[in-house]
Short mmCIF file of C-alpha atoms in Angstrom, two decimals:
data_model
loop_
_atom_site.label_atom_id
_atom_site.label_comp_id
_atom_site.label_asym_id
_atom_site.label_seq_id
_atom_site.Cartn_x
_atom_site.Cartn_y
_atom_site.Cartn_z
CA GLN I 1 0.01 -0.16 0.18
CA SER I 2 1.75 3.32 -0.65
CA ALA I 3 0.83 6.32 1.46
CA LEU I 4 -1.63 8.56 -0.28
CA THR I 5 0.61 12.56 -1.43
CA GLN I 6 -0.52 15.05 0.89
CA PRO I 7 1.45 18.81 0.26
CA ALA I 8 3.55 19.10 2.49
CA SER I 9 3.09 22.23 3.69
CA VAL I 10 0.06 24.97 3.74
CA SER I 11 0.08 28.52 5.35
CA GLY I 12 -2.37 30.84 5.35
CA SER I 13 -2.77 34.31 7.34
CA PRO I 14 -5.52 34.45 10.79
CA GLY I 15 -8.94 34.96 9.16
CA GLN I 16 -8.81 33.40 6.03
CA SER I 17 -9.13 29.71 4.38
CA ILE I 18 -7.14 27.07 3.10
CA THR I 19 -7.45 23.48 1.79
CA ILE I 20 -5.38 20.59 2.30
CA SER I 21 -5.76 17.68 -0.50
CA CYS I 22 -4.81 14.08 -0.64
CA THR I 23 -4.40 12.21 -3.35
CA GLY I 24 -5.15 8.47 -3.51
CA SER I 25 -6.23 5.79 -5.79
CA SER I 26 -9.20 3.97 -6.93
CA SER I 27 -7.68 1.05 -4.64
CA ASP I 28 -8.93 3.62 -1.74
CA VAL I 29 -9.73 6.82 -1.98
CA GLY I 30 -11.17 6.26 -5.09
CA SER I 31 -13.23 3.28 -3.90
CA TYR I 32 -14.81 3.86 -1.13
CA ASN I 33 -15.76 7.65 0.35
CA LEU I 34 -14.06 6.64 4.04
CA VAL I 35 -11.33 9.64 4.18
CA SER I 36 -10.99 10.50 7.84
CA TRP I 37 -8.93 13.65 8.04
CA TYR I 38 -7.17 14.15 11.89
CA GLN I 39 -5.22 17.13 13.64
CA HIS I 40 -1.56 16.55 15.28
CA HIS I 41 -0.16 18.94 17.77
CA PRO I 42 2.98 17.58 18.25
CA GLY I 43 3.32 15.85 21.51
CA LYS I 44 -0.01 15.04 21.68
CA ALA I 45 -2.37 13.16 20.88
CA PRO I 46 -4.15 13.05 17.75
CA LYS I 47 -7.84 14.54 16.39
CA LEU I 48 -10.31 13.07 14.90
CA MET I 49 -11.76 16.48 12.35
CA ILE I 50 -13.70 14.55 10.02
CA TYR I 51 -14.39 11.62 9.26
CA GLU I 52 -16.29 9.27 6.21
CA GLY I 53 -14.98 12.14 4.08
CA SER I 54 -17.49 15.46 5.21
CA LYS I 55 -18.67 14.08 8.64
CA ARG I 56 -17.47 15.93 11.82
CA PRO I 57 -17.95 13.80 15.21
CA SER I 58 -19.58 15.90 17.55
CA GLY I 59 -17.20 19.13 18.80
CA VAL I 60 -15.73 20.15 16.02
CA SER I 61 -15.73 23.49 15.00
CA ASN I 62 -17.67 23.73 11.19
CA ARG I 63 -15.53 25.82 10.06
CA PHE I 64 -13.45 22.03 9.38
CA SER I 65 -15.08 20.58 6.53
CA GLY I 66 -14.38 17.47 3.85
CA SER I 67 -15.00 16.84 -0.02
CA LYS I 68 -13.75 14.43 -1.84
CA SER I 69 -14.12 14.58 -5.77
CA GLY I 70 -12.56 11.36 -8.01
CA ASN I 71 -9.07 10.10 -6.03
CA THR I 72 -8.06 13.56 -4.34
CA ALA I 73 -10.12 13.96 -0.81
CA SER I 74 -9.72 17.65 0.34
CA LEU I 75 -10.27 19.54 4.15
CA THR I 76 -11.11 23.38 4.07
CA ILE I 77 -10.40 25.13 6.84
CA SER I 78 -11.86 27.90 7.09
CA GLY I 79 -11.81 31.60 9.12
CA LEU I 80 -7.79 30.34 10.68
CA GLN I 81 -7.10 30.94 14.25
CA ALA I 82 -3.75 30.68 15.72
CA GLU I 83 -4.96 26.94 17.44
CA ASP I 84 -5.41 25.83 14.04
CA GLU I 85 -1.33 25.71 13.25
CA ALA I 86 -1.05 21.72 13.63
CA ASP I 87 -0.55 18.82 11.48
CA TYR I 88 -2.73 17.40 9.12
CA TYR I 89 -2.86 14.50 8.09
CA CYS I 90 -5.95 12.08 6.15
CA CYS I 91 -6.84 8.44 6.08
CA SER I 92 -8.55 6.02 3.53
CA TYR I 93 -9.83 2.75 4.24
CA ALA I 94 -8.27 0.51 1.66
CA GLY I 95 -9.92 -2.43 1.53
CA SER I 96 -9.71 -5.80 3.60
CA SER I 97 -9.47 -4.45 7.13
CA THR I 98 -6.77 -2.03 6.06
CA TRP I 99 -5.71 1.73 5.98
CA VAL I 100 -3.45 4.44 4.37
CA PHE I 101 -3.01 7.39 6.06
CA GLY I 102 -1.06 10.30 4.19
CA GLY I 103 2.83 11.67 4.72
CA GLY I 104 0.81 14.95 6.23
CA THR I 105 0.47 18.49 5.92
CA LYS I 106 1.61 21.02 8.25
CA LEU I 107 -0.08 24.16 8.37
CA THR I 108 1.58 27.38 9.25
CA VAL I 109 -0.73 30.47 10.21
CA LEU I 110 0.86 33.11 9.55
CA GLU B 1 -12.71 11.07 31.02
CA VAL B 2 -12.35 9.13 27.70
CA GLN B 3 -8.06 7.91 27.89
CA LEU B 4 -5.82 6.22 26.19
CA VAL B 5 -2.42 5.16 28.19
CA GLU B 6 0.55 3.53 26.04
CA SER B 7 3.69 2.11 27.65
CA GLY B 8 6.79 -0.28 27.33
CA GLY B 9 8.66 2.38 24.77
CA GLY B 10 12.13 2.81 24.20
CA LEU B 11 15.28 1.81 23.02
CA VAL B 12 16.14 -2.19 21.20
CA LYS B 13 19.35 -3.57 19.31
CA PRO B 14 18.51 -4.80 15.88
CA GLY B 15 16.72 -7.80 16.06
CA GLY B 16 15.46 -7.73 19.54
CA SER B 17 11.75 -7.47 21.45
CA LEU B 18 8.89 -5.32 23.42
CA ARG B 19 5.99 -5.72 24.36
CA LEU B 20 4.34 -2.11 24.00
CA SER B 21 0.93 -2.00 26.49
CA CYS B 22 -2.36 0.60 26.26
CA ALA B 23 -4.39 1.24 28.64
CA ALA B 24 -7.68 2.29 28.39
CA SER B 25 -10.20 4.64 30.76
CA GLY B 26 -13.85 6.00 30.92
CA PHE B 27 -15.07 3.74 28.85
CA THR B 28 -16.87 0.14 27.72
CA PHE B 29 -13.58 -0.91 25.93
CA SER B 30 -14.92 -3.94 25.26
CA SER B 31 -16.87 -2.79 22.61
CA TYR B 32 -14.56 -1.40 20.45
CA SER B 33 -11.90 -2.29 17.88
CA MET B 34 -8.45 -1.23 18.64
CA ASN B 35 -5.70 -0.60 16.45
CA TRP B 36 -1.93 0.63 16.56
CA VAL B 37 -0.66 3.32 14.53
CA ARG B 38 2.77 4.49 14.52
CA GLN B 39 5.03 7.80 13.33
CA ALA B 40 9.00 7.24 12.89
CA PRO B 41 10.56 10.39 12.39
CA GLY B 42 10.19 13.12 9.77
CA LYS B 43 7.75 11.44 8.04
CA GLY B 44 3.86 10.18 8.34
CA LEU B 45 1.57 7.62 10.01
CA GLU B 46 1.12 4.89 9.32
CA TRP B 47 -1.74 2.18 10.43
CA VAL B 48 0.13 -0.93 12.06
CA SER B 49 -2.07 -3.30 13.55
CA SER B 50 -6.06 -4.02 14.09
CA ILE B 51 -8.28 -6.11 16.66
CA SER B 52 -11.94 -6.88 17.46
CA SER B 53 -13.94 -6.08 20.14
CA SER B 54 -13.58 -10.23 21.06
CA SER B 55 -9.87 -10.60 18.74
CA SER B 56 -12.11 -13.25 16.95
CA LYS B 57 -10.77 -10.16 13.97
CA ILE B 58 -7.60 -9.35 13.46
CA TYR B 59 -5.65 -7.24 10.70
CA TYR B 60 -1.71 -6.44 9.81
CA ALA B 61 -0.04 -4.21 7.75
CA ASP B 62 2.90 -5.56 5.51
CA SER B 63 5.69 -4.29 7.42
CA ALA B 64 4.21 -6.16 10.51
CA LYS B 65 3.42 -9.19 9.27
CA GLY B 66 4.88 -12.03 10.61
CA ARG B 67 7.36 -9.87 13.54
CA PHE B 68 3.90 -7.99 15.90
CA THR B 69 1.28 -10.22 17.37
CA ILE B 70 -1.95 -7.54 17.54
CA SER B 71 -3.74 -8.78 20.85
CA ARG B 72 -5.86 -7.15 23.51
CA ASP B 73 -7.36 -7.98 27.35
CA ASN B 74 -10.96 -6.82 28.33
CA ALA B 75 -11.23 -7.48 32.22
CA LYS B 76 -7.72 -5.33 32.12
CA ASN B 77 -8.81 -2.67 29.19
CA SER B 78 -5.40 -3.23 27.82
CA LEU B 79 -3.84 -3.27 24.31
CA TYR B 80 -0.66 -5.16 23.13
CA LEU B 81 1.70 -5.22 20.35
CA GLN B 82 4.15 -7.52 20.74
CA MET B 83 6.94 -6.91 18.30
CA ASN B 84 10.37 -9.46 17.45
CA SER B 85 13.06 -9.52 15.55
CA LEU B 86 12.59 -5.21 15.45
CA ARG B 87 14.50 -3.62 12.81
CA ALA B 88 15.67 0.35 12.39
CA GLU B 89 13.13 1.12 10.19
CA ASP B 90 10.06 0.30 13.24
CA THR B 91 11.99 3.80 15.20
CA ALA B 92 8.82 5.55 15.59
CA VAL B 93 6.20 6.79 18.09
CA TYR B 94 3.60 4.50 18.49
CA TYR B 95 -0.44 5.21 18.71
CA CYS B 96 -3.32 2.85 19.98
CA ALA B 97 -6.41 4.80 18.68
CA ARG B 98 -10.09 3.17 18.77
CA ASP B 99 -12.37 2.70 16.75
CA PHE B 100 -14.96 5.23 16.48
CA GLY B 101 -17.50 1.97 16.08
CA GLY B 102 -21.16 2.19 15.43
CA GLY B 103 -19.96 1.61 11.17
CA LYS B 104 -17.70 4.93 11.36
CA TYR B 105 -14.70 4.42 9.85
CA ALA B 106 -12.20 6.40 11.63
CA PHE B 107 -10.33 6.40 14.44
CA ASP B 108 -12.00 9.11 16.82
CA ILE B 109 -9.29 8.63 20.02
CA TRP B 110 -5.80 8.58 20.41
CA GLY B 111 -3.04 7.98 22.84
CA GLN B 112 -0.02 10.06 23.26
CA GLY B 113 2.26 7.77 22.46
CA THR B 114 4.93 6.17 23.64
CA MET B 115 8.69 5.81 21.44
CA VAL B 116 10.44 3.09 20.16
CA THR B 117 14.07 3.26 19.08
CA VAL B 118 15.74 0.13 17.10
CA SER B 119 19.41 1.63 17.48
CA SER B 120 22.33 -0.19 18.00
#
């Protein structure tokens, strides 16, 4: 299984919107609407932000949204805030009860 | 408070073994499938293994097959990962993560991780 492809870094100013892409293949992202996104502040536990492509768990801000087109999923964060600065990882179900993650994207809030 | 706390990491020589533990609290551990996910230094996350609530179904990433064994003790609210024949490329922070459950495909609760270093 090859890792999903994410940009190494993205940045934005407070109040702006950013989008992080996550490109897989027809074996994972393209075959299942089961992409999840995780926020990770180094040294802390990763936090689930989006599941099943576009659903937000209870307690996650509606500034976070997810979508998918073909083999590419996306995470959009609107109204950027300083506390959004973190690493973000996408993850897709890859069939046969296996999972594949992306390489991670470092978000910098300028 | 729902919590997962990993332990058991450390420095081990190539070819050696290590057993990781994950202590769960604040939820009915026996009702959830559990997972191990790792992150090598400077790299992304990598799913390692999953185990169903009753231990009847177990799955491994190719990188773990034949060397790692996942297990759980529902009476002790604990998840384990026995790692044998360790290699330098197994150096990583190892996280335990809970399946979201209810038919939802995601990992909703994570621990803070335990570091495993494989080096001579």
